[in-house]
């Protein structure tokens, strides 16, 4: 067992307290490899933002749990080397079993999500409570979830949202002891969050998706005032990146995300953590496709992974400054 403090990591408790007071959200960026980690850490150091490094169970299988642990420790050292020691949380994204959460805690994670949202309510409460009891022994923070996001979540595909029921949140939070709660108010995972027929067109012909259900968020905030809320599925699917991908041979159709203004509004409320993964995938893919198309003789991976990393860093700098408001929060 290695405790996260030995790796120089922090849990999310203090960060959420500060985010709540300051009206901003902590970025939760997923990573699977070195270039993504470099981009996240260098962007957050440059903008003086705290950060949550997210690892999904798929990422754990892809990258190897031991390597990930040392990479997270490396991220802490890299941040110091870049000149600012930013707070870094290592978080399990969409943990689906007690055993997976326990194993991550033993490998040095400082925060875990137990996503029991697909289970019946009582089973979700029981499973979440079990993870909280174990995690809190090690001062590891726990995120639970109520409500189901449309799209693919946890390898379960839901055709429609099941919005979080505000009348359940007090009971869930008090019975489970979770430290934060992911809710469903209209965001979803992936790059196709809305069908074009669900959207309206503005004067420039740009598709505008239906607004998030801020009424549900408000009711939740009234019922559990000051409690940290998490938004999953919060990529904005930048259309310039989609255009580059399609220009250079990609086939992304009807890719639509969450408008940045909506995320800015959410970040100013009790939403303390915003999850972004797909936008990073788009940034990397656009850069790699461009190199492959324009420099077909190139075969040194650094020549395409380097530009992918640069593009990712630029995206994350934009997110912390202009979307989440987490920039300049580390002294
Ligand atoms: O919510 C899911 C995250 O984007 C992680 O995706 O399971 O493909 O690693 P993944
Ligand atoms: P996106 O697919 O919108 O980036 O959401 C990522 C996420 O919620 C990870 O848990
Ligand atoms: Zn998610």
Tab-separated table of C-alpha atoms and ligand atoms in Angstrom:
chain	number	residue	atom	x	y	z
A	1	UNK	CA	0.000	0.000	0.000
A	2	UNK	CA	1.252	3.460	-0.863
A	3	UNK	CA	-0.562	6.468	0.573
A	4	UNK	CA	-1.131	9.361	-1.806
A	5	UNK	CA	0.586	11.822	0.507
A	6	UNK	CA	3.827	9.855	-0.033
A	7	UNK	CA	3.500	10.702	-3.740
A	8	UNK	CA	2.972	14.419	-3.041
A	9	UNK	CA	-0.715	14.320	-4.064
A	10	UNK	CA	-3.686	15.929	-2.298
A	11	UNK	CA	-7.330	14.890	-1.957
A	12	UNK	CA	-10.097	17.124	-3.303
A	13	UNK	CA	-11.616	18.399	-0.030
A	14	UNK	CA	-9.710	21.667	0.379
A	15	UNK	CA	-9.734	22.367	-3.375
A	16	UNK	CA	-13.530	22.101	-3.492
A	17	UNK	CA	-13.881	24.388	-0.472
A	18	UNK	CA	-11.788	27.027	-2.220
A	19	UNK	CA	-13.590	26.528	-5.557
A	20	UNK	CA	-16.970	26.936	-3.859
A	21	UNK	CA	-15.869	30.125	-2.123
A	22	UNK	CA	-14.196	31.532	-5.235
A	23	UNK	CA	-16.953	30.677	-7.746
A	24	UNK	CA	-14.841	28.522	-10.038
A	25	UNK	CA	-14.427	24.809	-10.865
A	26	UNK	CA	-11.380	22.546	-10.666
A	27	UNK	CA	-10.506	21.005	-14.043
A	28	UNK	CA	-10.697	17.219	-14.165
A	29	UNK	CA	-8.737	16.122	-17.220
A	30	UNK	CA	-8.357	12.452	-18.204
A	31	UNK	CA	-4.978	11.016	-19.075
A	32	UNK	CA	-3.721	7.740	-20.533
A	33	UNK	CA	-0.182	8.560	-21.658
A	34	UNK	CA	2.849	10.756	-21.167
A	35	UNK	CA	2.004	13.452	-23.709
A	36	UNK	CA	-1.419	14.035	-22.155
A	37	UNK	CA	0.130	14.262	-18.704
A	38	UNK	CA	2.795	16.707	-19.886
A	39	UNK	CA	0.134	18.887	-21.511
A	40	UNK	CA	-2.093	18.902	-18.429
A	41	UNK	CA	0.683	19.675	-15.952
A	42	UNK	CA	2.430	22.314	-18.042
A	43	UNK	CA	-0.877	24.063	-18.883
A	44	UNK	CA	-1.964	24.107	-15.243
A	45	UNK	CA	1.423	25.280	-13.973
A	46	UNK	CA	1.504	28.045	-16.587
A	47	UNK	CA	-1.989	29.241	-15.649
A	48	UNK	CA	-1.496	28.608	-11.908
A	49	UNK	CA	-4.459	26.235	-11.696
A	50	UNK	CA	-5.017	23.282	-9.359
A	51	UNK	CA	-5.845	20.099	-11.260
A	52	UNK	CA	-7.518	16.711	-10.959
A	53	UNK	CA	-5.810	13.994	-13.014
A	54	UNK	CA	-8.463	11.474	-13.952
A	55	UNK	CA	-7.849	7.820	-14.710
A	56	UNK	CA	-10.702	5.671	-16.018
A	57	UNK	CA	-10.692	1.892	-15.651
A	58	UNK	CA	-9.981	1.792	-19.399
A	59	UNK	CA	-6.972	4.063	-18.892
A	60	UNK	CA	-5.746	1.812	-16.099
A	61	UNK	CA	-5.897	-1.195	-18.376
A	62	UNK	CA	-4.276	0.727	-21.237
A	63	UNK	CA	-1.398	2.288	-19.339
A	64	UNK	CA	-0.785	-0.171	-16.460
A	65	UNK	CA	-1.616	0.764	-12.881
A	66	UNK	CA	1.993	0.765	-11.664
A	67	UNK	CA	3.158	3.057	-14.433
A	68	UNK	CA	0.221	5.392	-13.762
A	69	UNK	CA	1.141	5.647	-10.111
A	70	UNK	CA	4.706	6.663	-10.930
A	71	UNK	CA	3.466	9.007	-13.646
A	72	UNK	CA	1.269	10.802	-11.096
A	73	UNK	CA	4.245	11.068	-8.752
A	74	UNK	CA	6.241	12.302	-11.738
A	75	UNK	CA	3.571	14.933	-12.398
A	76	UNK	CA	4.106	16.336	-8.901
A	77	UNK	CA	7.876	16.528	-9.449
A	78	UNK	CA	7.448	17.929	-12.979
A	79	UNK	CA	5.224	20.704	-11.641
A	80	UNK	CA	7.945	21.652	-9.110
A	81	UNK	CA	10.561	21.595	-11.837
A	82	UNK	CA	8.436	23.949	-13.938
A	83	UNK	CA	8.575	26.399	-11.062
A	84	UNK	CA	5.239	26.071	-9.248
A	85	UNK	CA	4.020	23.256	-7.055
A	86	UNK	CA	0.316	23.103	-7.991
A	87	UNK	CA	-2.091	20.914	-6.003
A	88	UNK	CA	-2.600	17.643	-7.904
A	89	UNK	CA	-5.356	15.097	-7.202
A	90	UNK	CA	-5.171	11.576	-8.662
A	91	UNK	CA	-8.768	10.503	-9.194
A	92	UNK	CA	-10.447	7.292	-10.360
A	93	UNK	CA	-13.049	8.214	-12.976
A	94	UNK	CA	-16.239	6.082	-13.068
A	95	UNK	CA	-15.137	3.372	-10.650
A	96	UNK	CA	-17.764	0.655	-10.888
A	97	UNK	CA	-16.910	-1.738	-8.045
A	98	UNK	CA	-15.730	-1.546	-4.448
A	99	UNK	CA	-12.726	-3.721	-5.370
A	100	UNK	CA	-11.565	-1.299	-8.098
A	101	UNK	CA	-11.862	1.690	-5.740
A	102	UNK	CA	-9.971	-0.183	-2.990
A	103	UNK	CA	-7.226	-1.197	-5.390
A	104	UNK	CA	-6.788	2.395	-6.616
A	105	UNK	CA	-6.636	3.708	-3.042
A	106	UNK	CA	-3.927	1.127	-2.315
A	107	UNK	CA	-2.013	2.306	-5.396
A	108	UNK	CA	-1.899	5.947	-4.268
A	109	UNK	CA	-5.090	7.543	-5.618
A	110	UNK	CA	-6.229	10.464	-3.495
A	111	UNK	CA	-9.818	10.496	-4.727
A	112	UNK	CA	-12.205	7.945	-6.252
A	113	UNK	CA	-15.541	8.011	-7.981
A	114	UNK	CA	-17.929	5.179	-7.286
A	115	UNK	CA	-20.513	5.359	-10.026
A	116	UNK	CA	-23.521	3.418	-8.833
A	117	UNK	CA	-25.907	5.565	-10.842
A	118	UNK	CA	-27.051	2.683	-13.050
A	119	UNK	CA	-28.110	0.642	-10.041
A	120	UNK	CA	-31.431	0.949	-8.238
A	121	UNK	CA	-31.259	3.736	-5.627
A	122	UNK	CA	-30.826	1.528	-2.555
A	123	UNK	CA	-28.020	-0.457	-4.189
A	124	UNK	CA	-26.291	2.787	-5.209
A	125	UNK	CA	-26.498	4.002	-1.581
A	126	UNK	CA	-25.118	0.721	-0.195
A	127	UNK	CA	-22.218	0.489	-2.659
A	128	UNK	CA	-21.295	4.153	-2.277
A	129	UNK	CA	-21.416	3.877	1.535
A	130	UNK	CA	-19.093	0.857	1.421
A	131	UNK	CA	-16.527	2.783	-0.669
A	132	UNK	CA	-16.780	5.869	1.571
A	133	UNK	CA	-16.180	3.809	4.721
A	134	UNK	CA	-13.003	2.330	3.265
A	135	UNK	CA	-11.752	5.505	1.555
A	136	UNK	CA	-12.207	7.784	4.556
A	137	UNK	CA	-9.941	5.572	6.668
A	138	UNK	CA	-7.154	6.846	4.397
A	139	UNK	CA	-8.546	10.373	3.982
A	140	UNK	CA	-9.317	9.660	0.321
A	141	UNK	CA	-12.274	11.696	-0.973
A	142	UNK	CA	-15.212	10.038	-2.747
A	143	UNK	CA	-17.479	11.212	-5.566
A	144	UNK	CA	-20.887	9.546	-5.978
A	145	UNK	CA	-23.442	9.933	-8.751
A	146	UNK	CA	-27.207	10.285	-8.948
A	147	UNK	CA	-28.966	10.351	-12.313
A	148	UNK	CA	-27.799	8.885	-15.619
A	149	UNK	CA	-26.208	10.850	-18.459
A	150	UNK	CA	-27.397	10.070	-21.980
A	151	UNK	CA	-24.810	8.430	-24.221
A	152	UNK	CA	-22.218	5.953	-23.146
A	153	UNK	CA	-21.482	5.937	-19.459
A	154	UNK	CA	-19.539	3.124	-17.858
A	155	UNK	CA	-19.943	1.038	-20.978
A	156	UNK	CA	-23.694	1.275	-20.429
A	157	UNK	CA	-25.498	3.110	-23.177
A	158	UNK	CA	-28.533	5.220	-22.240
A	159	UNK	CA	-30.746	6.616	-24.975
A	160	UNK	CA	-32.125	9.432	-22.807
A	161	UNK	CA	-31.000	11.321	-19.732
A	162	UNK	CA	-32.381	10.339	-16.405
A	163	UNK	CA	-32.034	13.692	-14.743
A	164	UNK	CA	-30.983	13.728	-11.101
A	165	UNK	CA	-34.020	13.815	-8.838
A	166	UNK	CA	-33.428	16.693	-6.402
A	167	UNK	CA	-35.663	15.013	-3.817
A	168	UNK	CA	-33.075	12.197	-3.489
A	169	UNK	CA	-29.911	14.224	-2.943
A	170	UNK	CA	-30.158	15.004	0.801
A	171	UNK	CA	-30.895	11.388	1.644
A	172	UNK	CA	-28.090	10.139	-0.631
A	173	UNK	CA	-25.486	12.520	0.719
A	174	UNK	CA	-26.349	11.901	4.364
A	175	UNK	CA	-26.646	8.108	4.051
A	176	UNK	CA	-23.454	7.639	2.028
A	177	UNK	CA	-21.137	10.329	3.455
A	178	UNK	CA	-19.807	11.191	-0.032
A	179	UNK	CA	-17.614	14.266	-0.440
A	180	UNK	CA	-19.048	15.355	-3.803
A	181	UNK	CA	-21.956	14.458	-6.050
A	182	UNK	CA	-22.038	14.068	-9.838
A	183	UNK	CA	-25.411	15.019	-11.260
A	184	UNK	CA	-27.246	14.700	-14.566
A	185	UNK	CA	-28.642	17.995	-15.919
A	186	UNK	CA	-28.236	17.513	-19.668
A	187	UNK	CA	-24.513	16.928	-20.265
A	188	UNK	CA	-23.370	13.614	-21.741
A	189	UNK	CA	-20.168	11.801	-22.633
A	190	UNK	CA	-18.428	11.821	-26.006
A	191	UNK	CA	-18.410	14.157	-29.010
A	192	UNK	CA	-22.043	13.668	-30.089
A	193	UNK	CA	-23.956	15.070	-27.168
A	194	UNK	CA	-27.026	16.230	-29.086
A	195	UNK	CA	-28.756	15.293	-32.293
A	196	UNK	CA	-29.018	18.192	-34.780
A	197	UNK	CA	-32.816	17.974	-34.587
A	198	UNK	CA	-32.632	18.753	-30.852
A	199	UNK	CA	-30.800	22.010	-31.643
A	200	UNK	CA	-31.810	25.381	-33.042
A	201	UNK	CA	-29.755	27.463	-35.499
A	202	UNK	CA	-28.542	30.965	-34.718
A	203	UNK	CA	-28.275	33.791	-37.291
A	204	UNK	CA	-24.892	32.441	-38.486
A	205	UNK	CA	-26.324	28.965	-39.005
A	206	UNK	CA	-24.501	27.560	-35.968
A	207	UNK	CA	-26.337	24.783	-34.134
A	208	UNK	CA	-27.292	25.773	-30.588
A	209	UNK	CA	-28.053	22.826	-28.297
A	210	UNK	CA	-30.856	22.825	-25.727
A	211	UNK	CA	-29.789	24.523	-22.482
A	212	UNK	CA	-28.654	22.573	-19.435
A	213	UNK	CA	-31.288	22.109	-16.708
A	214	UNK	CA	-30.097	24.853	-14.367
A	215	UNK	CA	-33.494	24.639	-12.645
A	216	UNK	CA	-32.554	21.143	-11.411
A	217	UNK	CA	-29.113	22.355	-10.326
A	218	UNK	CA	-30.731	25.241	-8.398
A	219	UNK	CA	-33.082	22.878	-6.601
A	220	UNK	CA	-30.190	20.591	-5.696
A	221	UNK	CA	-28.195	23.562	-4.368
A	222	UNK	CA	-31.185	24.597	-2.244
A	223	UNK	CA	-31.441	21.157	-0.741
A	224	UNK	CA	-27.724	20.644	-0.030
A	225	UNK	CA	-26.307	24.162	0.260
A	226	UNK	CA	-22.549	24.432	-0.063
A	227	UNK	CA	-22.138	20.798	-1.138
A	228	UNK	CA	-19.642	20.232	-4.022
A	229	UNK	CA	-21.336	19.257	-7.291
A	230	UNK	CA	-19.585	17.586	-10.240
A	231	UNK	CA	-20.413	17.823	-13.935
A	232	UNK	CA	-19.376	14.971	-16.209
A	233	UNK	CA	-19.646	15.075	-19.985
A	234	UNK	CA	-18.556	18.710	-20.199
A	235	UNK	CA	-16.597	18.870	-23.437
A	236	UNK	CA	-17.593	21.706	-25.740
A	237	UNK	CA	-16.534	19.932	-28.960
A	238	UNK	CA	-14.746	22.931	-30.570
A	239	UNK	CA	-15.931	23.151	-34.159
A	240	UNK	CA	-12.538	24.339	-35.438
A	241	UNK	CA	-11.014	21.039	-34.249
A	242	UNK	CA	-13.848	19.021	-35.782
A	243	UNK	CA	-13.277	20.892	-39.078
A	244	UNK	CA	-9.528	20.096	-39.080
A	245	UNK	CA	-10.201	16.421	-38.369
A	246	UNK	CA	-12.738	16.191	-41.203
A	247	UNK	CA	-10.555	18.232	-43.566
A	248	UNK	CA	-7.756	15.703	-43.165
A	249	UNK	CA	-9.758	12.543	-43.674
A	250	UNK	CA	-11.727	12.212	-40.450
A	251	UNK	CA	-15.396	11.326	-40.401
A	252	UNK	CA	-16.950	13.086	-37.435
A	253	UNK	CA	-20.612	13.696	-38.082
A	254	UNK	CA	-22.950	15.885	-36.038
A	255	UNK	CA	-20.351	16.439	-33.328
A	256	UNK	CA	-21.933	18.887	-30.857
A	257	UNK	CA	-20.861	19.792	-27.315
A	258	UNK	CA	-21.829	21.934	-24.330
A	259	UNK	CA	-21.505	25.681	-25.013
A	260	UNK	CA	-18.736	27.273	-22.974
A	261	UNK	CA	-21.049	29.976	-21.543
A	262	UNK	CA	-23.124	27.257	-19.890
A	263	UNK	CA	-20.028	25.760	-18.285
A	264	UNK	CA	-18.890	29.193	-17.098
A	265	UNK	CA	-22.282	29.666	-15.476
A	266	UNK	CA	-22.071	26.220	-13.843
A	267	UNK	CA	-18.523	26.863	-12.596
A	268	UNK	CA	-19.687	30.008	-10.799
A	269	UNK	CA	-22.250	27.943	-8.847
A	270	UNK	CA	-21.791	24.929	-6.541
A	271	UNK	CA	-20.247	22.996	-9.440
A	272	UNK	CA	-16.686	22.512	-8.170
A	273	UNK	CA	-15.360	19.901	-10.641
A	274	UNK	CA	-15.859	19.802	-14.408
A	275	UNK	CA	-14.826	16.696	-16.380
A	276	UNK	CA	-13.299	17.136	-19.827
A	277	UNK	CA	-11.898	14.303	-21.903
A	278	UNK	CA	-13.359	14.326	-25.427
A	279	UNK	CA	-12.120	17.838	-26.260
A	280	UNK	CA	-8.572	16.672	-25.539
A	281	UNK	CA	-9.062	13.690	-27.830
A	282	UNK	CA	-10.240	16.031	-30.585
A	283	UNK	CA	-7.258	18.366	-30.105
A	284	UNK	CA	-4.763	15.501	-30.348
A	285	UNK	CA	-6.469	13.826	-33.290
A	286	UNK	CA	-6.692	17.080	-35.265
A	287	UNK	CA	-2.963	17.710	-34.773
A	288	UNK	CA	-1.941	14.160	-35.672
A	289	UNK	CA	-4.166	14.068	-38.765
A	290	UNK	CA	-2.735	17.373	-39.948
A	291	UNK	CA	0.859	16.116	-39.661
A	292	UNK	CA	0.002	12.856	-41.408
A	293	UNK	CA	-1.749	14.702	-44.241
A	294	UNK	CA	0.807	17.479	-44.740
A	295	UNK	CA	4.010	15.559	-43.985
A	296	UNK	CA	3.331	12.015	-45.217
A	297	UNK	CA	7.017	11.112	-45.193
A	298	UNK	CA	7.258	11.708	-41.441
A	299	UNK	CA	7.510	8.622	-39.251
A	300	UNK	CA	9.138	9.847	-36.060
A	301	UNK	CA	6.371	9.667	-33.380
A	302	UNK	CA	7.749	12.813	-31.741
A	303	UNK	CA	6.903	14.716	-34.918
A	304	UNK	CA	3.180	14.033	-34.518
A	305	UNK	CA	2.832	13.410	-30.772
A	306	UNK	CA	4.727	16.659	-30.104
A	307	UNK	CA	2.232	18.828	-32.044
A	308	UNK	CA	-0.623	16.829	-30.465
A	309	UNK	CA	0.775	17.662	-27.028
A	310	UNK	CA	1.151	21.363	-27.936
A	311	UNK	CA	-2.416	21.547	-29.183
A	312	UNK	CA	-3.677	19.831	-26.027
A	313	UNK	CA	-1.764	22.236	-23.808
A	314	UNK	CA	-3.257	25.216	-25.660
A	315	UNK	CA	-6.751	23.773	-25.184
A	316	UNK	CA	-6.240	23.256	-21.437
A	317	UNK	CA	-4.846	26.762	-20.990
A	318	UNK	CA	-8.002	28.063	-22.636
A	319	UNK	CA	-10.197	25.926	-20.363
A	320	UNK	CA	-8.618	27.037	-17.091
A	321	UNK	CA	-8.640	30.730	-18.031
A	322	UNK	CA	-11.836	31.136	-20.030
A	323	UNK	CA	-14.170	28.318	-19.018
A	324	UNK	CA	-13.513	27.018	-15.500
A	325	UNK	CA	-12.032	30.129	-13.938
A	326	UNK	CA	-9.426	28.042	-12.111
A	327	UNK	CA	-6.444	30.023	-13.453
A	328	UNK	CA	-4.450	32.140	-11.005
A	329	UNK	CA	-5.825	30.331	-7.959
A	330	UNK	CA	-2.472	28.876	-6.863
A	331	UNK	CA	-0.145	31.323	-5.138
B	1	LIG	O1	-16.271	9.293	-18.995
B	1	LIG	C1	-15.430	8.627	-19.587
B	1	LIG	C2	-14.095	9.202	-19.861
B	1	LIG	O2	-14.138	10.043	-20.976
B	1	LIG	C3	-13.083	8.116	-19.978
B	1	LIG	O3	-13.265	7.393	-21.151
B	1	LIG	O4	-13.418	5.009	-20.417
B	1	LIG	O5	-12.738	5.629	-22.772
B	1	LIG	O6	-11.170	6.015	-20.849
B	1	LIG	P1	-12.605	5.911	-21.305
B	2	LIG	P1	-16.557	14.388	-22.130
B	2	LIG	O1	-16.758	13.154	-22.951
B	2	LIG	O2	-17.642	15.386	-22.390
B	2	LIG	O3	-15.218	14.974	-22.264
B	2	LIG	O4	-16.725	13.963	-20.581
B	2	LIG	C1	-15.665	13.350	-19.890
B	2	LIG	C2	-16.084	12.792	-18.580
B	2	LIG	O5	-17.151	13.029	-18.064
B	2	LIG	C3	-15.124	11.918	-17.887
B	2	LIG	O6	-15.663	11.354	-16.735
B	3	LIG	ZN1	-17.775	10.947	-16.850
